Structure formats: structure tokens, C-alpha cells
PDB file of C-alpha atoms in Angstrom:
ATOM      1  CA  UNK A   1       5.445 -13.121 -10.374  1.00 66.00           C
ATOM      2  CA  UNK A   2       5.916 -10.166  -7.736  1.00 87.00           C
ATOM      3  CA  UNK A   3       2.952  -7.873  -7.316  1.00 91.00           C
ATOM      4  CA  UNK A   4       4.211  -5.341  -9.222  1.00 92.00           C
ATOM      5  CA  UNK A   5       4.584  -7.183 -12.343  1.00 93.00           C
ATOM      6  CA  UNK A   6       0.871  -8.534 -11.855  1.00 92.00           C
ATOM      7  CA  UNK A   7      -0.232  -4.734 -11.924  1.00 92.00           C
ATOM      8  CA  UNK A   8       1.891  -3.592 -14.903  1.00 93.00           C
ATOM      9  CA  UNK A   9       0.577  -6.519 -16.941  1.00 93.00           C
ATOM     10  CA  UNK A  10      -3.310  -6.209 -15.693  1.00 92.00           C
ATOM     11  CA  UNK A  11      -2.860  -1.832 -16.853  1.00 93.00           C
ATOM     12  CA  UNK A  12      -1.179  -3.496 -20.016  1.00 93.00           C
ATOM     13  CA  UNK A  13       2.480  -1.665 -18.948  1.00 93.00           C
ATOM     14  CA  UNK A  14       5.577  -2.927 -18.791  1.00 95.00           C
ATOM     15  CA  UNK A  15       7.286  -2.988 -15.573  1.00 95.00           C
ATOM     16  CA  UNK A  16       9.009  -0.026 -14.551  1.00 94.00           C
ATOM     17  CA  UNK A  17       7.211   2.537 -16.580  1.00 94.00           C
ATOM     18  CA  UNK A  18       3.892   3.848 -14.786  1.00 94.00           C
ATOM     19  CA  UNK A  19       4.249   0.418 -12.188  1.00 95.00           C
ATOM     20  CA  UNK A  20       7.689  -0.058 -10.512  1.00 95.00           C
ATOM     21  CA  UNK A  21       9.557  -1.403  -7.899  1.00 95.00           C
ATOM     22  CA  UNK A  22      12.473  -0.633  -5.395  1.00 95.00           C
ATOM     23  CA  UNK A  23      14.120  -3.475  -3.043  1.00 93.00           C
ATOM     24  CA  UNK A  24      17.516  -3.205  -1.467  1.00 88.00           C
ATOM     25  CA  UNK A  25      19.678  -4.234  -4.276  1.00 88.00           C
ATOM     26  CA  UNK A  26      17.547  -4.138  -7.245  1.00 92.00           C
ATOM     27  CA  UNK A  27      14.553  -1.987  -8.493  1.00 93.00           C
ATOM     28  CA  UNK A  28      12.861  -1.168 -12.156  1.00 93.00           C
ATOM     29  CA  UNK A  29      11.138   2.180 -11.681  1.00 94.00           C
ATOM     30  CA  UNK A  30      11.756   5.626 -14.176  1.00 91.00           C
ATOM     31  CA  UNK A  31      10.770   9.323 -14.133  1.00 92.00           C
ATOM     32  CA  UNK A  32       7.123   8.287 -15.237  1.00 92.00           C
ATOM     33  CA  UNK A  33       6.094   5.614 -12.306  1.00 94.00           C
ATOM     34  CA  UNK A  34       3.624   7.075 -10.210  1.00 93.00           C
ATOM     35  CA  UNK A  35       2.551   3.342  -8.553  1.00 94.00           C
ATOM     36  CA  UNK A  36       5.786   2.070  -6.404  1.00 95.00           C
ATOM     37  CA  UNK A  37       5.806  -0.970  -4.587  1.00 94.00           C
ATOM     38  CA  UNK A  38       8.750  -0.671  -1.744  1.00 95.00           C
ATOM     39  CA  UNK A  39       9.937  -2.086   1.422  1.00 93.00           C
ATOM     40  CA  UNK A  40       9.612  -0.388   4.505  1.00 93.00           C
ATOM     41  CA  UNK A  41      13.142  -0.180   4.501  1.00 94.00           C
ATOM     42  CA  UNK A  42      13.237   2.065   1.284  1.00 95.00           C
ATOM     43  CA  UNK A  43      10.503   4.298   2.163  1.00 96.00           C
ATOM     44  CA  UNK A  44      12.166   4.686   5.578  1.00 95.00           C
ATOM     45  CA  UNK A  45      15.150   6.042   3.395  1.00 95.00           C
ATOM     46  CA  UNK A  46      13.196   8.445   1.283  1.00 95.00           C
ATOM     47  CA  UNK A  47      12.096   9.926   4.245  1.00 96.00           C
ATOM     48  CA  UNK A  48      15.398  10.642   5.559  1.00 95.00           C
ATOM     49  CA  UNK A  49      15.851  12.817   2.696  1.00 96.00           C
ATOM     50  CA  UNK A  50      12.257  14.044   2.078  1.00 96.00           C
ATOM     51  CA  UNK A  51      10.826  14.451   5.254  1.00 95.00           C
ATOM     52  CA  UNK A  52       6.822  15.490   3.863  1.00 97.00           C
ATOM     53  CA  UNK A  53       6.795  12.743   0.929  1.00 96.00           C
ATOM     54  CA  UNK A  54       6.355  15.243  -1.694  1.00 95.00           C
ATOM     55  CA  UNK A  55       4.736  14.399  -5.020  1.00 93.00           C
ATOM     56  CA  UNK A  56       3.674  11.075  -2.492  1.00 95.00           C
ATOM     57  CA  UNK A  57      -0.671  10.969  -2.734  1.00 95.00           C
ATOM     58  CA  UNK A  58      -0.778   7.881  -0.608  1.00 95.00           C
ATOM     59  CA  UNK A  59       1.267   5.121   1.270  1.00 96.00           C
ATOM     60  CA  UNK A  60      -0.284   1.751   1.735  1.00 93.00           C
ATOM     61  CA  UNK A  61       1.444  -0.578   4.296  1.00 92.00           C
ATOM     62  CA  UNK A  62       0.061  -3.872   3.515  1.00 90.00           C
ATOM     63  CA  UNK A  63       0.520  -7.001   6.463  1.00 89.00           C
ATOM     64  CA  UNK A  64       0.673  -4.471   8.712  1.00 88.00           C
ATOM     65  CA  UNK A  65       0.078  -7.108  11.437  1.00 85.00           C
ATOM     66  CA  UNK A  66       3.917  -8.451  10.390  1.00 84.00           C
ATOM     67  CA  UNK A  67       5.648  -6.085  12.433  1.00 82.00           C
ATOM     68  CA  UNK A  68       9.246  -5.411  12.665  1.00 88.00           C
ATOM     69  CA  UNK A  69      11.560  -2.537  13.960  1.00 92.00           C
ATOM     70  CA  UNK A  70      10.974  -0.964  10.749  1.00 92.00           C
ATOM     71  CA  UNK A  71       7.443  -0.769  10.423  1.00 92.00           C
ATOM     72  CA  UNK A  72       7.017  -0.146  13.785  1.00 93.00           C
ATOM     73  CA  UNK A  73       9.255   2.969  13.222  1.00 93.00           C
ATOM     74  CA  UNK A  74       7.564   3.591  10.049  1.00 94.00           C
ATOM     75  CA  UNK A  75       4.104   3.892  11.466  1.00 94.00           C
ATOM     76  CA  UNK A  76       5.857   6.172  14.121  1.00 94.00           C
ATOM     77  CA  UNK A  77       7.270   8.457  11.364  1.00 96.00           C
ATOM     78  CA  UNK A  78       3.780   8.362   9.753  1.00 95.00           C
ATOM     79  CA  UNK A  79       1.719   9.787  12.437  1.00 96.00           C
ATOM     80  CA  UNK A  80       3.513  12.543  12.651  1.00 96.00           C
ATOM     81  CA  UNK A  81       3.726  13.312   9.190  1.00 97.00           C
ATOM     82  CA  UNK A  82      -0.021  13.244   8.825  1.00 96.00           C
ATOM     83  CA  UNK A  83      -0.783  16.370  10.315  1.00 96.00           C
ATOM     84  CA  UNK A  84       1.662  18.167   8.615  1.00 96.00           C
ATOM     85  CA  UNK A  85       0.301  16.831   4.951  1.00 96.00           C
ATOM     86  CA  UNK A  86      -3.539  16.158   5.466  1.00 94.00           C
ATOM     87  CA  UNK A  87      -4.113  15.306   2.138  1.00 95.00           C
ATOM     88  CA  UNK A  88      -1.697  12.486   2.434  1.00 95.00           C
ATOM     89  CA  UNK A  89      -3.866   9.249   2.806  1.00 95.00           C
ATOM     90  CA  UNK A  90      -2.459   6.011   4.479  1.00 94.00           C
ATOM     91  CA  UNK A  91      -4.002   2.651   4.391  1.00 93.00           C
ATOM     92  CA  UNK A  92      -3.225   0.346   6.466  1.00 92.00           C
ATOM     93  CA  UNK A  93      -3.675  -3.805   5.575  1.00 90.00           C
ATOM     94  CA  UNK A  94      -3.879  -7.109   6.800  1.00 86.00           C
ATOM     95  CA  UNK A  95      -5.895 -10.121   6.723  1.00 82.00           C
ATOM     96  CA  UNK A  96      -5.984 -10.823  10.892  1.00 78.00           C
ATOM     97  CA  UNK A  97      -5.237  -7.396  11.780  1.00 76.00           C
ATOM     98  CA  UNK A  98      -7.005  -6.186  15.420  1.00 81.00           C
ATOM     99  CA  UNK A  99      -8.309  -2.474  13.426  1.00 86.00           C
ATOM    100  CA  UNK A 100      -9.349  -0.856  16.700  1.00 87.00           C
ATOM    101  CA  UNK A 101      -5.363  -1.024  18.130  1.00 90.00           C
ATOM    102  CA  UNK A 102      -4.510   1.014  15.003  1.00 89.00           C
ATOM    103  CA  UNK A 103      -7.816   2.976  14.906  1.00 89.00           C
ATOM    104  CA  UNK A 104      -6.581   4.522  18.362  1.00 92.00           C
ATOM    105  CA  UNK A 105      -3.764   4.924  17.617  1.00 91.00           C
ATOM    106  CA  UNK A 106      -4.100   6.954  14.386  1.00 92.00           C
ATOM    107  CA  UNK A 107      -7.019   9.295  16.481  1.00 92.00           C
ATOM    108  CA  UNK A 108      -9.909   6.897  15.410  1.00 90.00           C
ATOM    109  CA  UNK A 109      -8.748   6.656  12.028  1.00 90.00           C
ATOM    110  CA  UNK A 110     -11.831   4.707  10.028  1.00 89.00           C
ATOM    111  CA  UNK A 111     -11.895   1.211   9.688  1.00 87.00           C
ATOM    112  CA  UNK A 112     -13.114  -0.524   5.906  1.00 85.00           C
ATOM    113  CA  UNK A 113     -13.826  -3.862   5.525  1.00 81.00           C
ATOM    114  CA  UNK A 114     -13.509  -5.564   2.378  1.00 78.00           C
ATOM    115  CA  UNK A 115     -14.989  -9.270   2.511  1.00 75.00           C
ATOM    116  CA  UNK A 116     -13.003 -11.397   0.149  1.00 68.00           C
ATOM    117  CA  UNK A 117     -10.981 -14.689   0.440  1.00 54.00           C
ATOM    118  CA  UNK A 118      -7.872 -14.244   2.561  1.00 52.00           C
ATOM    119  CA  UNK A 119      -6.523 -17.298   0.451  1.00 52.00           C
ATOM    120  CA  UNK A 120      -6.418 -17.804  -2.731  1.00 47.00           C
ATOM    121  CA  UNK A 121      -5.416 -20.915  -4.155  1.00 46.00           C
ATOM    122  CA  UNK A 122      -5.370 -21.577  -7.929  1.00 40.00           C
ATOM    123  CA  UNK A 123      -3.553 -23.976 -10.716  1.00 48.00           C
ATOM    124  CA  UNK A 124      -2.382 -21.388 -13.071  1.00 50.00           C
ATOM    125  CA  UNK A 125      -1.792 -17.718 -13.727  1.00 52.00           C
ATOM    126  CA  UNK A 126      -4.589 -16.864 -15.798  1.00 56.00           C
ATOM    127  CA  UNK A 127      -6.834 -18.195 -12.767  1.00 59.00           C
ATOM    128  CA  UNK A 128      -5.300 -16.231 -10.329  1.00 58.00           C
ATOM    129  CA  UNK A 129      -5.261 -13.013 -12.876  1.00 61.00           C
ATOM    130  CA  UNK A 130      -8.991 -13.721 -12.542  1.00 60.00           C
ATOM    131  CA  UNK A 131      -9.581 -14.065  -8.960  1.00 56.00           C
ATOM    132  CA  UNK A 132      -7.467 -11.197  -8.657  1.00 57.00           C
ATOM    133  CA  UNK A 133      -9.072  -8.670 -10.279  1.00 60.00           C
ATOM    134  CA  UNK A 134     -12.982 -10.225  -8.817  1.00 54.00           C
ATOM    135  CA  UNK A 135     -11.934  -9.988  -5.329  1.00 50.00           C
ATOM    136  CA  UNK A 136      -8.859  -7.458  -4.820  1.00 51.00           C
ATOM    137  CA  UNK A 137      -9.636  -4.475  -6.946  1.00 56.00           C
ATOM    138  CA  UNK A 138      -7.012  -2.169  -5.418  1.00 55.00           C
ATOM    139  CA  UNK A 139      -7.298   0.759  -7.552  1.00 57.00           C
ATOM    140  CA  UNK A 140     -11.177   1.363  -6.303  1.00 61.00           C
ATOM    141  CA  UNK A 141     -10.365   0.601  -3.306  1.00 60.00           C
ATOM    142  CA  UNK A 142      -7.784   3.355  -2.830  1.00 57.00           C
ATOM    143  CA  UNK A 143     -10.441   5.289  -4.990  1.00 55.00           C
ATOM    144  CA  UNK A 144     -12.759   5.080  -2.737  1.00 61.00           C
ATOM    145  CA  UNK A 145     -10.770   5.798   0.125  1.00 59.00           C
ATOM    146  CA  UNK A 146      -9.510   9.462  -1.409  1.00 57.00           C
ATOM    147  CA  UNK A 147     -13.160  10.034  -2.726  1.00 57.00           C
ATOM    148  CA  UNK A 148     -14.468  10.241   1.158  1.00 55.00           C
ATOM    149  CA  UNK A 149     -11.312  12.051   1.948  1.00 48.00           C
ATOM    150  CA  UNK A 150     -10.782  10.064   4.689  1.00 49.00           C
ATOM    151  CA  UNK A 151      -7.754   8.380   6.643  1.00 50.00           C
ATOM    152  CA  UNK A 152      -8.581   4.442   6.311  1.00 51.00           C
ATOM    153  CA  UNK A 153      -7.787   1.196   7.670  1.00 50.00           C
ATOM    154  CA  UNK A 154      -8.380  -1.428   5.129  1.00 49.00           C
ATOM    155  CA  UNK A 155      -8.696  -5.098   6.398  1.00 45.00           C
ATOM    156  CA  UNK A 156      -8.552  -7.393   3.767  1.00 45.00           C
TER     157      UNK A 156
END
């Protein structure tokens, strides 16, 4: 089950309605999504043609420690999009991520930490449904982040 069809079933959805997703060669999103889950490669190709992300509230990059010439050139592209759309938040993820390398190098961007399990392990779906939504509520956590109005760094 990919993460986006966890979400659509825990908000009751079907996939591609309010929760999509766009790979490569395949993606199940339509006019209403408003929560995509995309490679780096795809958002690297939006921008190309949409240069501010409009109608974009925030981008979360999560493993950010699993970096690549795309990410690497994605978190380029970001930082200088920031100051041109302030209300744009970013959140950064990872499980063994150093914060303070990307702290500096978003100007002292905020670090949160969430405490949680960085591995779950579980026998069937309805277990891992559960941990899921106990430990890795993502929705208040992105919540929270817009309610301070800040720029975050989430480690997991």
C-alpha cells in the first residue's frame, strides 16, 4: 500500500480525489486533490513551468537525508523560492537527519522534533493503520507548523 492510498483510506477518500499521486509513468490525481504525493523529479518539472508554486501551501521533502542530484537541486530551487513566497512553508524530514546542516542553510530555519518509533514493524494492516495514526499524525503536524507561521525542520 503506497502512502497515498493509506491517507485516502484513513480521510475515508478514494485515491485520486482530495489524496493523489504523480510518479513518472503513472499518477491518480483530478481537479479536486489538494494533498499530492510526488517525486522530486515531478515537482522539479512543475517548477519548470510554474516557477512560484502557485495554489502550492506547502512542500514536504521527506528522507531528506537520501540525497540525490535531484533533491539536492530541489532544495537549491527551494531557497530561493522562499523569499519570493513567504507564506510558502517547507518541511523538511528524516529519521537520522543532522537538522543544524539544514538549519544553516535555510537562515536558521527551526528545528521540531517529534519523538516516535523510527520503525515500525507490525503483522497486518489494520495494526499498522493503528500505529500510524498514534505516532505519525501528519496533518497536525503540518498544522502546527502553519499555525506558528514558521519555516520548520521536522525530524521524525
Amino acid at each position: 500500500m503506497s502512502v497515498s492510498e493509506r491517507i485516502a483510506i484513513e480521510r475515508g477518500e478514494k485515491l485520486g480525489e482530495n489524496v493523489g499521486y504523480k510518479v513518472r509513468l503513472e499518477g491518480m490525481k483530478g481537479k479536486n486533490t489538494r494533498l499530492l504525493f510526488c517525486t522530486s523529479g515531478i515537482l522539479l518539472r512543475r517548477l519548470l513551468v510554474d516557477r512560484d508554486l502557485e495554489g502550492v501551501t506547502h512542500v514536504i521533502i521527506d528522507e531528506v537525508h537520501e540525497r540525490g542530484i535531484d533533491e539536492d537541486f530541489l532544495l537549491i530551487v527551494m531557497k530561493e523560492l522562499l523569499p519570493r513566497r513567504p507564506e510558502l512553508r517547507l518541511v523538511l524530514m528524516s529519521a537520522t537527519i543532522d537538522a543544524e546542516i539544514f538549519s544553516s542553510y535555510f537562515d536558521g530555519a527551526p528545528m521540531i522534533q517529534i519523538p516516535g518509533s523510527g520503525a515500525l514493524q507490525t503483522k497486518g494492516r489494520a495494526n499498522l493503520l493503528q500505529l500510524l495514526r498514534k505516532h505519525f499524525d501528519l496533518l497536525t503536524t503540518v498544522n502546527t507548523i502553519n499555525r506558528h507561521k514558521t519555516l520548520g525542520i521536522q525530524i521524525a
